[in-house]
Amino acid sequence: MQARVVESMEDAKQAVPPEPRRVLPAGMLKLSLGFLLLGVGVGLSAFGLFLARHSEAVAAAAPALFRPCVGAPEEEEALERWIRPPARARHAMADEELLWLASFAPRARGRSGGYPFRRVPKVAFMFLAHGPLPLAPLWERFFRGNEGRYSIYVHTMPLYRANFTSDSVFYRRQIPSKNVEWGQMTMCDAERRLLANALLDISNEWFVLVSESCIPLFDFNTTYQYFQNSSQSFVMSIDDPGRDGRGRYNLNMAPEVELEQWRKGWQWFQVDRELAVAIVGDTVYYPKFKEFCRPGCYADEHYIQTMLTIEVTHRLANRTVTWVDWSRGGPNAAHPATFGRGDITEEFLRGIREGGACMYNDQNSTMCFLFARKFAPSALEPLLELAPTVLGFG
């Protein structure tokens, strides 16, 4: 019965005649086509009029709308902007932002294994000072004629404003600074701040920490070549078992820093770019020192020395190239000797320059110090007089 019903329904569908198609009259079709062509023509005319009236604006916007392919001149300009050092040292970055930016290091190299542009390595001189630079005239003579091979950064107390003239090498080289307390972690903060600012210049290859009481002992070219030819960085790092060495260690430093890894040394370091990046990018040892290297610890004598010894001991010469005299104050002196006008003689300066004994690139050398401290402002005049004949510049 069900099968018969289905067959009857199929027969009914076939019995219904198909609905005839509706065809527009020929006149109506021609009229619609005419309106369509008229609309397209009006649209094209309006667009042409717009281009005629706004051609200059369109041309100006074109570079922004259509980016050039790789290798076009604009790409070279972008590279130039990336490698160009900041025109002045001041900026509005907070320390956290600065350290983050400075910790970037290029991994890829050019075809020759170096940088994909002409790069002249520079030495960054980082002045850690309270305020004025009384020995600046001597440094001006030292730097004279060597533009393009050095850069300068000055960290002072925040309220101090230097008044160097526009023809000075120190003009606009003062970086954003914070208060520094002797023997506190803020001293290391200042050192990292100086390093970070100097790392923003991709051409800086060596980073030299000096103070306002430091003097150069050789001409610039000799100093420059000493760094460029060195296979190691210069950081004094010793294991002192006494009260002023291991005696300052805090057990809370472990496990990041064990007692046998604790090191001590003078703060005046000279490091290459790779080690400078490691210092500003450190997030392992810095928090430990900040929390547990409290008064009586003297963080500037331990933090960088310990951290680099743990991480890259083979990269360190285990000495500094800054000469300091601790003999006048005895074995427990808190500050080194200061030299004034009456101390500055040719014999005194030559003794510092030539009287050392050290290793340089695995070879014995008597040229161990490139800088010396501490020199009082009264020493400036005799230093300027002796610089041409003894120091080799001026």
mmCIF file of C-alpha atoms in Angstrom:
data_model
loop_
_atom_site.group_PDB
_atom_site.id
_atom_site.type_symbol
_atom_site.label_atom_id
_atom_site.label_comp_id
_atom_site.label_asym_id
_atom_site.label_seq_id
_atom_site.Cartn_x
_atom_site.Cartn_y
_atom_site.Cartn_z
ATOM 1 C CA MET A 1 0.000 0.000 0.000
ATOM 2 C CA GLN A 2 2.826 2.395 0.957
ATOM 3 C CA ALA A 3 4.631 1.620 -2.292
ATOM 4 C CA ARG A 4 1.529 2.511 -4.336
ATOM 5 C CA VAL A 5 1.203 5.849 -2.551
ATOM 6 C CA VAL A 6 4.815 6.753 -3.361
ATOM 7 C CA GLU A 7 4.340 5.840 -6.974
ATOM 8 C CA SER A 8 1.212 7.975 -7.170
ATOM 9 C CA MET A 9 3.112 10.993 -5.747
ATOM 10 C CA GLU A 10 5.915 10.584 -8.275
ATOM 11 C CA ASP A 11 3.330 10.358 -11.058
ATOM 12 C CA ALA A 12 1.730 13.540 -9.787
ATOM 13 C CA LYS A 13 5.032 15.452 -9.874
ATOM 14 C CA GLN A 14 5.649 14.373 -13.401
ATOM 15 C CA ALA A 15 2.186 15.393 -14.347
ATOM 16 C CA VAL A 16 2.677 19.018 -13.262
ATOM 17 C CA PRO A 17 3.909 21.055 -16.240
ATOM 18 C CA PRO A 18 7.180 23.149 -15.643
ATOM 19 C CA GLU A 19 6.807 26.874 -14.942
ATOM 20 C CA PRO A 20 7.710 28.888 -18.016
ATOM 21 C CA ARG A 21 10.880 31.146 -17.786
ATOM 22 C CA ARG A 22 10.447 34.897 -17.682
ATOM 23 C CA VAL A 23 12.374 36.765 -20.369
ATOM 24 C CA LEU A 24 12.875 40.554 -20.243
ATOM 25 C CA PRO A 25 11.794 42.387 -23.287
ATOM 26 C CA ALA A 26 14.690 43.446 -25.549
ATOM 27 C CA GLY A 27 13.923 47.140 -25.010
ATOM 28 C CA MET A 28 14.116 46.858 -21.218
ATOM 29 C CA LEU A 29 17.446 44.971 -21.435
ATOM 30 C CA LYS A 30 19.019 47.674 -23.603
ATOM 31 C CA LEU A 31 17.844 50.376 -21.234
ATOM 32 C CA SER A 32 19.403 48.633 -18.153
ATOM 33 C CA LEU A 33 22.688 48.143 -19.959
ATOM 34 C CA GLY A 34 22.770 51.790 -20.864
ATOM 35 C CA PHE A 35 22.307 52.902 -17.249
ATOM 36 C CA LEU A 36 25.118 50.545 -16.143
ATOM 37 C CA LEU A 37 27.582 51.937 -18.679
ATOM 38 C CA LEU A 38 26.606 55.486 -17.750
ATOM 39 C CA GLY A 39 27.319 54.776 -14.032
ATOM 40 C CA VAL A 40 30.752 53.315 -14.765
ATOM 41 C CA GLY A 41 31.633 56.314 -16.889
ATOM 42 C CA VAL A 42 30.595 58.807 -14.221
ATOM 43 C CA GLY A 43 32.609 56.884 -11.582
ATOM 44 C CA LEU A 44 35.779 56.849 -13.675
ATOM 45 C CA SER A 45 35.424 60.549 -14.422
ATOM 46 C CA ALA A 46 35.055 61.402 -10.748
ATOM 47 C CA PHE A 47 38.108 59.301 -9.807
ATOM 48 C CA GLY A 48 40.189 61.006 -12.515
ATOM 49 C CA LEU A 49 39.121 64.417 -11.231
ATOM 50 C CA PHE A 50 40.106 63.395 -7.666
ATOM 51 C CA LEU A 51 43.566 62.289 -8.800
ATOM 52 C CA ALA A 52 44.062 65.515 -10.730
ATOM 53 C CA ARG A 53 43.233 67.630 -7.686
ATOM 54 C CA HIS A 54 45.120 65.531 -5.112
ATOM 55 C CA SER A 55 48.102 64.196 -7.062
ATOM 56 C CA GLU A 56 50.628 65.834 -4.739
ATOM 57 C CA ALA A 57 49.053 64.305 -1.622
ATOM 58 C CA VAL A 58 48.932 60.861 -3.237
ATOM 59 C CA ALA A 59 52.574 61.116 -4.258
ATOM 60 C CA ALA A 60 53.595 62.109 -0.745
ATOM 61 C CA ALA A 61 51.705 59.216 0.796
ATOM 62 C CA ALA A 62 53.014 56.623 -1.628
ATOM 63 C CA PRO A 63 56.309 55.889 0.204
ATOM 64 C CA ALA A 64 54.400 55.139 3.383
ATOM 65 C CA LEU A 65 51.855 52.955 1.617
ATOM 66 C CA PHE A 66 54.307 50.942 -0.451
ATOM 67 C CA ARG A 67 57.413 49.715 1.353
ATOM 68 C CA PRO A 68 60.543 49.134 -0.743
ATOM 69 C CA CYS A 69 61.937 45.668 -1.224
ATOM 70 C CA VAL A 70 64.888 44.475 0.813
ATOM 71 C CA GLY A 71 68.082 46.082 -0.405
ATOM 72 C CA ALA A 72 66.522 49.405 -1.390
ATOM 73 C CA PRO A 73 68.137 52.666 -0.179
ATOM 74 C CA GLU A 74 65.630 52.995 2.650
ATOM 75 C CA GLU A 75 66.973 49.770 4.178
ATOM 76 C CA GLU A 76 70.474 51.244 4.298
ATOM 77 C CA GLU A 77 69.099 54.319 6.021
ATOM 78 C CA ALA A 78 67.430 52.095 8.620
ATOM 79 C CA LEU A 79 70.760 50.389 9.356
ATOM 80 C CA GLU A 80 72.434 53.771 9.642
ATOM 81 C CA ARG A 81 69.859 54.873 12.198
ATOM 82 C CA TRP A 82 70.422 51.661 14.174
ATOM 83 C CA ILE A 83 74.222 51.953 14.386
ATOM 84 C CA ARG A 84 74.410 55.725 14.851
ATOM 85 C CA PRO A 85 75.356 56.529 18.492
ATOM 86 C CA PRO A 86 73.127 58.887 20.513
ATOM 87 C CA ALA A 87 74.082 62.518 19.936
ATOM 88 C CA ARG A 88 74.013 63.254 23.659
ATOM 89 C CA ALA A 89 74.233 61.143 26.791
ATOM 90 C CA ARG A 90 71.050 62.319 28.504
ATOM 91 C CA HIS A 91 67.766 60.436 28.003
ATOM 92 C CA ALA A 92 64.486 59.733 29.796
ATOM 93 C CA MET A 93 64.844 55.980 30.308
ATOM 94 C CA ALA A 94 64.525 54.449 33.758
ATOM 95 C CA ASP A 95 67.320 52.127 34.910
ATOM 96 C CA GLU A 96 65.233 49.023 34.239
ATOM 97 C CA GLU A 97 64.540 50.141 30.662
ATOM 98 C CA LEU A 98 68.161 51.162 30.099
ATOM 99 C CA LEU A 99 69.623 47.877 31.338
ATOM 100 C CA TRP A 100 67.115 45.882 29.286
ATOM 101 C CA LEU A 101 67.968 47.757 26.103
ATOM 102 C CA ALA A 102 71.726 47.627 26.711
ATOM 103 C CA SER A 103 71.692 43.872 27.320
ATOM 104 C CA PHE A 104 70.888 43.154 23.663
ATOM 105 C CA ALA A 105 73.857 41.757 21.748
ATOM 106 C CA PRO A 106 73.991 40.905 18.018
ATOM 107 C CA ARG A 107 74.402 37.176 17.451
ATOM 108 C CA ALA A 108 74.619 37.018 13.667
ATOM 109 C CA ARG A 109 77.772 38.179 11.928
ATOM 110 C CA GLY A 110 78.517 39.479 8.459
ATOM 111 C CA ARG A 111 80.089 37.417 5.678
ATOM 112 C CA SER A 112 83.604 38.129 6.933
ATOM 113 C CA GLY A 113 82.691 37.083 10.474
ATOM 114 C CA GLY A 114 82.515 40.665 11.719
ATOM 115 C CA TYR A 115 79.888 43.379 11.571
ATOM 116 C CA PRO A 116 77.953 43.950 8.312
ATOM 117 C CA PHE A 117 79.155 47.572 8.165
ATOM 118 C CA ARG A 118 82.413 49.454 8.601
ATOM 119 C CA ARG A 119 82.964 49.545 12.353
ATOM 120 C CA VAL A 120 85.887 51.300 14.032
ATOM 121 C CA PRO A 121 86.174 49.881 17.581
ATOM 122 C CA LYS A 122 86.078 52.573 20.241
ATOM 123 C CA VAL A 123 87.138 52.747 23.877
ATOM 124 C CA ALA A 124 84.433 54.043 26.205
ATOM 125 C CA PHE A 125 85.825 56.084 29.097
ATOM 126 C CA MET A 126 83.352 56.064 31.967
ATOM 127 C CA PHE A 127 83.967 58.742 34.613
ATOM 128 C CA LEU A 128 82.479 57.939 38.011
ATOM 129 C CA ALA A 129 82.668 61.260 39.846
ATOM 130 C CA HIS A 130 81.087 63.225 42.666
ATOM 131 C CA GLY A 131 80.831 66.406 40.642
ATOM 132 C CA PRO A 132 83.459 68.472 38.792
ATOM 133 C CA LEU A 133 86.345 66.961 36.834
ATOM 134 C CA PRO A 134 89.331 69.018 38.041
ATOM 135 C CA LEU A 135 91.791 67.130 35.820
ATOM 136 C CA ALA A 136 89.682 67.592 32.668
ATOM 137 C CA PRO A 137 92.331 69.786 30.913
ATOM 138 C CA LEU A 138 94.794 66.888 31.069
ATOM 139 C CA TRP A 139 92.225 64.471 29.646
ATOM 140 C CA GLU A 140 91.348 66.981 26.905
ATOM 141 C CA ARG A 141 94.950 66.822 25.714
ATOM 142 C CA PHE A 142 94.925 63.033 25.952
ATOM 143 C CA PHE A 143 91.861 62.726 23.680
ATOM 144 C CA ARG A 144 92.848 65.483 21.232
ATOM 145 C CA GLY A 145 93.154 64.287 17.613
ATOM 146 C CA ASN A 146 91.641 60.861 18.246
ATOM 147 C CA GLU A 147 88.012 61.556 17.420
ATOM 148 C CA GLY A 148 86.119 58.473 16.335
ATOM 149 C CA ARG A 149 88.147 56.113 18.514
ATOM 150 C CA TYR A 150 86.728 56.985 21.925
ATOM 151 C CA SER A 151 83.518 57.961 23.674
ATOM 152 C CA ILE A 152 82.936 59.561 27.080
ATOM 153 C CA TYR A 153 80.279 59.084 29.768
ATOM 154 C CA VAL A 154 80.145 60.963 33.064
ATOM 155 C CA HIS A 155 78.175 59.873 36.155
ATOM 156 C CA THR A 156 77.920 62.478 38.922
ATOM 157 C CA MET A 157 75.601 63.251 41.790
ATOM 158 C CA PRO A 158 72.141 63.979 40.310
ATOM 159 C CA LEU A 159 71.993 67.670 41.208
ATOM 160 C CA TYR A 160 75.375 68.511 39.712
ATOM 161 C CA ARG A 161 75.313 70.115 36.269
ATOM 162 C CA ALA A 162 78.587 70.379 34.383
ATOM 163 C CA ASN A 163 79.304 73.603 32.513
ATOM 164 C CA PHE A 164 81.669 72.419 29.794
ATOM 165 C CA THR A 165 81.742 74.501 26.621
ATOM 166 C CA SER A 166 80.639 73.069 23.279
ATOM 167 C CA ASP A 167 84.257 72.544 22.157
ATOM 168 C CA SER A 168 85.035 70.253 25.113
ATOM 169 C CA VAL A 169 85.119 66.458 24.785
ATOM 170 C CA PHE A 170 82.993 66.366 27.959
ATOM 171 C CA TYR A 171 80.215 68.542 26.512
ATOM 172 C CA ARG A 172 76.810 66.826 26.900
ATOM 173 C CA ARG A 173 78.430 63.596 28.107
ATOM 174 C CA GLN A 174 76.758 63.569 31.532
ATOM 175 C CA ILE A 175 74.352 60.630 31.859
ATOM 176 C CA PRO A 176 71.172 60.479 34.001
ATOM 177 C CA SER A 177 72.501 59.651 37.465
ATOM 178 C CA LYS A 178 71.422 58.715 40.972
ATOM 179 C CA ASN A 179 72.935 59.135 44.422
ATOM 180 C CA VAL A 180 75.949 56.954 45.158
ATOM 181 C CA GLU A 181 77.085 55.977 48.651
ATOM 182 C CA TRP A 182 80.629 54.816 49.250
ATOM 183 C CA GLY A 183 80.828 51.071 49.875
ATOM 184 C CA GLN A 184 77.134 50.487 49.088
ATOM 185 C CA MET A 185 75.433 48.627 46.249
ATOM 186 C CA THR A 186 74.561 52.005 44.749
ATOM 187 C CA MET A 187 78.207 52.153 43.651
ATOM 188 C CA CYS A 188 77.665 49.030 41.537
ATOM 189 C CA ASP A 189 74.399 50.520 40.269
ATOM 190 C CA ALA A 190 76.356 53.514 38.990
ATOM 191 C CA GLU A 191 78.895 51.252 37.297
ATOM 192 C CA ARG A 192 76.144 49.269 35.577
ATOM 193 C CA ARG A 193 74.440 52.526 34.590
ATOM 194 C CA LEU A 194 77.645 53.753 32.962
ATOM 195 C CA LEU A 195 78.152 50.452 31.161
ATOM 196 C CA ALA A 196 74.573 50.403 29.914
ATOM 197 C CA ASN A 197 74.780 53.915 28.496
ATOM 198 C CA ALA A 198 78.075 53.106 26.799
ATOM 199 C CA LEU A 199 76.654 49.900 25.300
ATOM 200 C CA LEU A 200 74.068 51.952 23.399
ATOM 201 C CA ASP A 201 76.912 52.850 21.034
ATOM 202 C CA ILE A 202 77.459 49.694 18.968
ATOM 203 C CA SER A 203 81.031 50.783 18.168
ATOM 204 C CA ASN A 204 82.216 50.777 21.779
ATOM 205 C CA GLU A 205 84.374 47.663 22.217
ATOM 206 C CA TRP A 206 86.243 48.409 25.478
ATOM 207 C CA PHE A 207 84.833 49.938 28.646
ATOM 208 C CA VAL A 208 87.165 51.689 31.073
ATOM 209 C CA LEU A 209 86.049 52.849 34.523
ATOM 210 C CA VAL A 210 87.927 55.884 35.843
ATOM 211 C CA SER A 211 87.320 58.527 38.509
ATOM 212 C CA GLU A 212 87.732 62.289 38.611
ATOM 213 C CA SER A 213 91.108 61.751 40.321
ATOM 214 C CA CYS A 214 92.531 59.436 37.619
ATOM 215 C CA ILE A 215 95.161 60.409 35.066
ATOM 216 C CA PRO A 216 96.322 58.709 31.838
ATOM 217 C CA LEU A 217 99.948 57.508 31.912
ATOM 218 C CA PHE A 218 100.488 57.070 28.158
ATOM 219 C CA ASP A 219 99.335 58.740 24.951
ATOM 220 C CA PHE A 220 95.983 57.756 23.505
ATOM 221 C CA ASN A 221 97.269 55.561 20.680
ATOM 222 C CA THR A 222 99.411 53.462 23.029
ATOM 223 C CA THR A 223 96.445 53.060 25.369
ATOM 224 C CA TYR A 224 94.112 52.200 22.504
ATOM 225 C CA GLN A 225 96.406 49.541 21.066
ATOM 226 C CA TYR A 226 96.958 48.005 24.512
ATOM 227 C CA PHE A 227 93.244 47.295 24.776
ATOM 228 C CA GLN A 228 92.608 46.317 21.171
ATOM 229 C CA ASN A 229 95.451 43.791 21.167
ATOM 230 C CA SER A 230 94.614 42.257 24.536
ATOM 231 C CA SER A 231 93.137 38.756 24.665
ATOM 232 C CA GLN A 232 91.727 39.295 28.170
ATOM 233 C CA SER A 233 89.778 41.863 30.160
ATOM 234 C CA PHE A 234 91.314 43.518 33.197
ATOM 235 C CA VAL A 235 89.515 42.823 36.465
ATOM 236 C CA MET A 236 91.411 42.310 39.704
ATOM 237 C CA SER A 237 89.952 39.233 41.395
ATOM 238 C CA ILE A 238 91.643 37.456 44.308
ATOM 239 C CA ASP A 239 90.612 34.947 46.945
ATOM 240 C CA ASP A 240 91.406 36.747 50.207
ATOM 241 C CA PRO A 241 90.973 34.399 53.193
ATOM 242 C CA GLY A 242 91.171 37.241 55.710
ATOM 243 C CA ARG A 243 88.612 39.403 57.467
ATOM 244 C CA ASP A 244 88.379 41.849 54.535
ATOM 245 C CA GLY A 245 87.971 39.025 52.017
ATOM 246 C CA ARG A 246 86.064 35.875 52.896
ATOM 247 C CA GLY A 247 85.193 37.559 56.187
ATOM 248 C CA ARG A 248 82.654 39.693 54.301
ATOM 249 C CA TYR A 249 80.855 36.716 52.804
ATOM 250 C CA ASN A 250 77.235 36.136 53.795
ATOM 251 C CA LEU A 251 75.994 32.535 53.911
ATOM 252 C CA ASN A 252 72.725 33.675 52.348
ATOM 253 C CA MET A 253 74.626 34.166 49.076
ATOM 254 C CA ALA A 254 74.486 30.403 48.482
ATOM 255 C CA PRO A 255 73.825 28.542 46.306
ATOM 256 C CA GLU A 256 74.426 31.199 43.631
ATOM 257 C CA VAL A 257 77.699 32.210 45.310
ATOM 258 C CA GLU A 258 79.553 29.729 47.502
ATOM 259 C CA LEU A 259 82.261 30.781 49.958
ATOM 260 C CA GLU A 260 85.078 29.375 47.811
ATOM 261 C CA GLN A 261 83.805 31.462 44.858
ATOM 262 C CA TRP A 262 83.852 34.758 46.783
ATOM 263 C CA ARG A 263 86.356 37.212 45.258
ATOM 264 C CA LYS A 264 87.751 40.639 46.068
ATOM 265 C CA GLY A 265 89.466 43.321 43.971
ATOM 266 C CA TRP A 266 89.746 47.015 43.179
ATOM 267 C CA GLN A 267 86.691 48.408 41.469
ATOM 268 C CA TRP A 268 88.543 50.075 38.573
ATOM 269 C CA PHE A 269 87.971 47.581 35.753
ATOM 270 C CA GLN A 270 88.533 47.505 31.994
ATOM 271 C CA VAL A 271 86.332 44.998 30.139
ATOM 272 C CA ASP A 272 85.459 44.158 26.554
ATOM 273 C CA ARG A 273 81.974 44.398 25.092
ATOM 274 C CA GLU A 274 80.962 40.801 25.734
ATOM 275 C CA LEU A 275 81.718 41.090 29.452
ATOM 276 C CA ALA A 276 80.036 44.501 29.649
ATOM 277 C CA VAL A 277 76.831 42.950 28.283
ATOM 278 C CA ALA A 278 77.122 40.154 30.849
ATOM 279 C CA ILE A 279 77.376 42.672 33.700
ATOM 280 C CA VAL A 280 74.354 44.775 32.732
ATOM 281 C CA GLY A 281 72.297 41.693 31.870
ATOM 282 C CA ASP A 282 72.997 39.860 35.123
ATOM 283 C CA THR A 283 69.847 38.800 36.983
ATOM 284 C CA VAL A 284 71.372 35.925 38.969
ATOM 285 C CA TYR A 285 74.083 37.454 41.160
ATOM 286 C CA TYR A 286 72.931 41.061 41.346
ATOM 287 C CA PRO A 287 69.814 40.333 43.485
ATOM 288 C CA LYS A 288 71.938 38.350 45.958
ATOM 289 C CA PHE A 289 74.469 41.147 46.374
ATOM 290 C CA LYS A 290 71.768 43.784 46.617
ATOM 291 C CA GLU A 291 70.054 41.920 49.455
ATOM 292 C CA PHE A 292 72.956 40.460 51.396
ATOM 293 C CA CYS A 293 76.052 42.577 50.647
ATOM 294 C CA ARG A 294 75.193 45.172 53.259
ATOM 295 C CA PRO A 295 77.334 47.841 55.004
ATOM 296 C CA GLY A 296 80.724 46.426 55.831
ATOM 297 C CA CYS A 297 80.648 44.259 52.710
ATOM 298 C CA TYR A 298 81.758 46.948 50.173
ATOM 299 C CA ALA A 299 79.910 45.623 47.126
ATOM 300 C CA ASP A 300 82.080 47.477 44.579
ATOM 301 C CA GLU A 301 85.052 45.343 45.685
ATOM 302 C CA HIS A 302 83.183 42.034 45.329
ATOM 303 C CA TYR A 303 80.181 42.032 42.976
ATOM 304 C CA ILE A 304 81.714 42.261 39.492
ATOM 305 C CA GLN A 305 84.862 40.459 40.630
ATOM 306 C CA THR A 306 82.891 37.470 41.944
ATOM 307 C CA MET A 307 80.327 37.330 39.164
ATOM 308 C CA LEU A 308 82.879 37.376 36.334
ATOM 309 C CA THR A 309 85.149 34.889 38.083
ATOM 310 C CA ILE A 310 82.283 32.413 38.330
ATOM 311 C CA GLU A 311 81.079 32.919 34.772
ATOM 312 C CA VAL A 312 84.161 33.720 32.655
ATOM 313 C CA THR A 313 87.286 33.311 34.772
ATOM 314 C CA HIS A 314 89.339 32.367 31.680
ATOM 315 C CA ARG A 315 88.568 35.773 30.174
ATOM 316 C CA LEU A 316 90.147 37.737 33.035
ATOM 317 C CA ALA A 317 93.757 38.889 33.370
ATOM 318 C CA ASN A 318 93.188 39.015 37.141
ATOM 319 C CA ARG A 319 94.636 42.517 37.421
ATOM 320 C CA THR A 320 93.653 46.090 36.744
ATOM 321 C CA VAL A 321 95.583 48.596 34.638
ATOM 322 C CA THR A 322 94.850 51.419 37.104
ATOM 323 C CA TRP A 323 97.690 52.067 39.538
ATOM 324 C CA VAL A 324 96.800 52.896 43.149
ATOM 325 C CA ASP A 325 99.072 53.388 46.175
ATOM 326 C CA TRP A 326 97.748 51.883 49.424
ATOM 327 C CA SER A 327 101.073 52.010 51.268
ATOM 328 C CA ARG A 328 100.665 55.401 52.916
ATOM 329 C CA GLY A 329 97.655 54.375 54.958
ATOM 330 C CA GLY A 330 98.979 51.050 56.224
ATOM 331 C CA PRO A 331 97.521 47.569 55.710
ATOM 332 C CA ASN A 332 94.050 48.519 56.972
ATOM 333 C CA ALA A 333 93.684 51.780 55.044
ATOM 334 C CA ALA A 334 90.171 52.533 53.837
ATOM 335 C CA HIS A 335 91.355 54.952 51.136
ATOM 336 C CA PRO A 336 94.458 55.052 48.923
ATOM 337 C CA ALA A 337 97.033 57.823 48.949
ATOM 338 C CA THR A 338 96.295 61.144 47.240
ATOM 339 C CA PHE A 339 99.066 62.973 45.364
ATOM 340 C CA GLY A 340 99.281 66.746 45.051
ATOM 341 C CA ARG A 341 101.528 69.348 43.465
ATOM 342 C CA GLY A 342 104.613 68.474 45.514
ATOM 343 C CA ASP A 343 104.478 64.805 44.541
ATOM 344 C CA ILE A 344 104.496 65.252 40.783
ATOM 345 C CA THR A 345 107.967 64.722 39.386
ATOM 346 C CA GLU A 346 109.368 63.062 36.283
ATOM 347 C CA GLU A 347 110.891 60.284 38.389
ATOM 348 C CA PHE A 348 107.585 59.614 40.131
ATOM 349 C CA LEU A 349 105.624 59.311 36.887
ATOM 350 C CA ARG A 350 108.255 57.186 35.132
ATOM 351 C CA GLY A 351 108.331 54.836 38.097
ATOM 352 C CA ILE A 352 104.608 54.133 37.691
ATOM 353 C CA ARG A 353 104.869 53.747 33.914
ATOM 354 C CA GLU A 354 107.880 51.462 33.811
ATOM 355 C CA GLY A 355 108.227 49.862 37.233
ATOM 356 C CA GLY A 356 105.621 47.109 36.955
ATOM 357 C CA ALA A 357 105.865 43.348 36.490
ATOM 358 C CA CYS A 358 102.881 41.545 34.998
ATOM 359 C CA MET A 359 101.633 39.224 32.273
ATOM 360 C CA TYR A 360 100.188 40.619 29.039
ATOM 361 C CA ASN A 361 98.868 38.092 26.514
ATOM 362 C CA ASP A 362 100.832 35.355 28.314
ATOM 363 C CA GLN A 363 104.063 37.332 28.030
ATOM 364 C CA ASN A 364 106.098 39.045 30.770
ATOM 365 C CA SER A 365 105.761 42.828 30.657
ATOM 366 C CA THR A 366 106.812 45.907 32.611
ATOM 367 C CA MET A 367 104.008 47.992 31.088
ATOM 368 C CA CYS A 368 101.279 47.096 33.550
ATOM 369 C CA PHE A 369 99.422 50.360 34.219
ATOM 370 C CA LEU A 370 97.718 52.751 31.804
ATOM 371 C CA PHE A 371 96.094 54.994 34.442
ATOM 372 C CA ALA A 372 96.854 56.117 37.977
ATOM 373 C CA ARG A 373 94.971 57.597 40.948
ATOM 374 C CA LYS A 374 94.377 59.476 43.209
ATOM 375 C CA PHE A 375 95.535 62.945 42.126
ATOM 376 C CA ALA A 376 94.386 66.160 43.768
ATOM 377 C CA PRO A 377 93.382 69.250 41.765
ATOM 378 C CA SER A 378 96.681 70.887 42.783
ATOM 379 C CA ALA A 379 98.526 68.259 40.713
ATOM 380 C CA LEU A 380 97.058 69.524 37.446
ATOM 381 C CA GLU A 381 99.626 72.232 36.668
ATOM 382 C CA PRO A 382 102.774 70.089 37.048
ATOM 383 C CA LEU A 383 101.033 67.235 35.202
ATOM 384 C CA LEU A 384 100.333 69.524 32.236
ATOM 385 C CA GLU A 385 103.976 70.626 32.249
ATOM 386 C CA LEU A 386 105.345 67.065 32.257
ATOM 387 C CA ALA A 387 102.766 65.502 29.934
ATOM 388 C CA PRO A 388 104.591 66.221 26.618
ATOM 389 C CA THR A 389 107.952 64.826 27.763
ATOM 390 C CA VAL A 390 106.931 62.070 30.192
ATOM 391 C CA LEU A 391 103.386 60.978 29.319
ATOM 392 C CA GLY A 392 103.732 61.364 25.553
ATOM 393 C CA PHE A 393 100.921 63.813 24.832
ATOM 394 C CA GLY A 394 100.049 67.460 25.242
#
